[in-house]
Amino acid sequence: MMEFPTYLFSFTLLVSALLVGMLSIYIGTTIRELTKSVVLTMWCATIWGFFYGLELISHTLPLKILFLDLQYIGISFISSFWVLFAIHYTSYKSKKFNLILVALFTIPVVTLILVLTSPYQHFFYESISIVQEDNFTNLVLVKAPWYYVQVAYSYASFMLGLIILWRRFRHSNPLYKTQTKQIILAGSIPIVFNMLYQSGIYRPFDTIDLTPFSFLLSFGIVGLSIARHNLFNIKPIAQNKIIEALTRGVLVLNAKSEIVDYNSEMKSFLDDSTQMITGAFGPDLFSNHSEIQKLMLSSGEKNIGYELETIGKKKNIQVEKIDLKEEQRTIGTIFLFEDTTEQIEINKKLKFQAEELQSLNNLKDKYFSIISHDLKGPVYGIKELIHLTNTGLVSQEEFMEMLPEVSRNMEQVAMLLDNLLAWSSSQLKGGETVNTQEFDIHKVLIQQKGILERVAAEKQLDITIDDQAKSLVNGDKNMIELVIRNLINNAIKFSSNGSIISLTTVDEQDYVKICIEDNGKGISPENLLKIQNGISFTTTGQNKESGTGLGLILVNDYIQKNKGHLEVSSEEGKGTKFCIRLPISVKTKESSLS
């Protein structure tokens, strides 16, 4: 074996340990984003190396045992902190993290207790003695079973940490891959030295263990890289924080469709989030959604949607697929999951509002056209007729001949003004107030018949009333009068000369049914559909009477506001029947019950 000055080796260890210790303190206090487990791993190496150096230059057994015990504070826990560092660095997630911590630190804690109490039991060392060799006093340790448990645990732990690091970053970005290789190398070299020393294959200095020195050297180099080049300044932990901050679910699969990474939001997009385990087969998460499985396993589609039902609520989910490529080779896939339920509802509302706004704009344009044509024309016509009569260009006899036509025009203008005023009132902010009251619908029919009877007489129409209803109705009387007036006026306009218009009422449970029926030209199926959907349209009457389409819009609106129903039946060439159902009054109900 080679001879080596023990004091020089001890001095080198002490200085190296102090330098690595100070470096770890500097790193831990200045580089805030660094995971603390790497600093603790460096501190374990520092404690091991420092007290091993003191052990080598000690001459008495008690002093050597003291420094040996202190070494084991670092030796026992260095592998555990290494695994903890690998877990933090790779952002490994598990609900059983507390159990993992217990598993990691149980054996180290037991080891430390057994080492400290070794004079009273022999589980770790059967005996400890010293031997004098020239000027060097060396410990002679007879190892007990737990010593080998600790060695096996340390090897297994370091291997586990290396596997976690490699599996996580074997297909990663080149920046992370290079960084990870440096860390794996730093963790591998000391273990190789220790395995060679423990097996006796390579012991350059016989009784001197180079393992603590190799740990100090490896982690010293990594520490310098961290301090000088900010090795962890852009690291997966920061990347993971960004992923966690996303409101979309993130799922990363490797080339074999195995789960590599995910964020906590992702669990809300699954039927069963307990299956979300790193390393599991990704498509198994979506056993109830074959379309997602197809998306994951095929190289075609990039976007897809599906429905997810959770706690009785349906969600609309949109999935975006992003392939991860390296040198034209797909090494993995990112899937972004987004809940679009609210956005779809907003889009529907916006679409409905846009259509409604367009409809209102069209209606507004139509009404301005009505005002400029249907009102302006007759008014200007009368004005011109009066002017011509005053100037003598039209004689009194001619004026009297034109008067019936003027009267008919003014009747239509009056009806139009009524409708325009009513519609304008309904379009004001907050709409019209419905002043509900009890009234006799029979009296309303008689009143409206009287108003329009002169117009009907000009076409020799007979308006009959068959009043069978005995109940009073509940509603806004002014609105219902306008409804009846519009329907009778329509019947007059579309009836043939000499025909009959029938007004009937009948009691039906909680309603009074009022019907206005004519034997006129009827309504086409297309226009019947427009009436049902509240769409404005115009047609000319039997005698070419013009219309505006405003009346039926108001009829529909006012009946709904009064909690009534409108039914229309018609056959072209045979006539039309409008039936209204209005709720009966409370008094009528009470009297019928009594």
Coordinates of C-alpha atoms in Angstrom, one line a residue, residues 373-374 405 408-409 412 459 489-497 521 538-548:
H373 CA -94.1 56.9 -44.7
D374 CA -97.3 55.8 -43.0
E405 CA -111.2 58.3 -48.1
R408 CA -110.4 56.0 -43.5
N409 CA -106.8 57.1 -43.8
Q412 CA -105.4 54.0 -39.8
K459 CA -117.0 47.3 -46.0
N489 CA -108.9 46.0 -37.0
N490 CA -106.9 43.2 -38.6
A491 CA -110.1 41.1 -39.1
I492 CA -111.7 44.1 -40.8
K493 CA -108.8 44.7 -43.0
F494 CA -108.5 41.1 -44.3
S495 CA -112.3 40.4 -44.5
S496 CA -114.2 40.4 -47.8
N497 CA -117.1 42.9 -48.1
K521 CA -108.1 35.8 -47.0
T538 CA -96.7 43.2 -43.3
T539 CA -99.4 42.2 -45.9
T540 CA -102.1 44.2 -47.7
G541 CA -105.8 43.8 -46.9
Q542 CA -108.7 42.7 -49.2
N543 CA -109.0 46.3 -50.5
K544 CA -105.3 46.9 -50.7
E545 CA -105.2 48.4 -47.2
S546 CA -101.6 48.8 -46.0
G547 CA -100.2 47.6 -42.8
T548 CA -97.1 48.1 -40.7

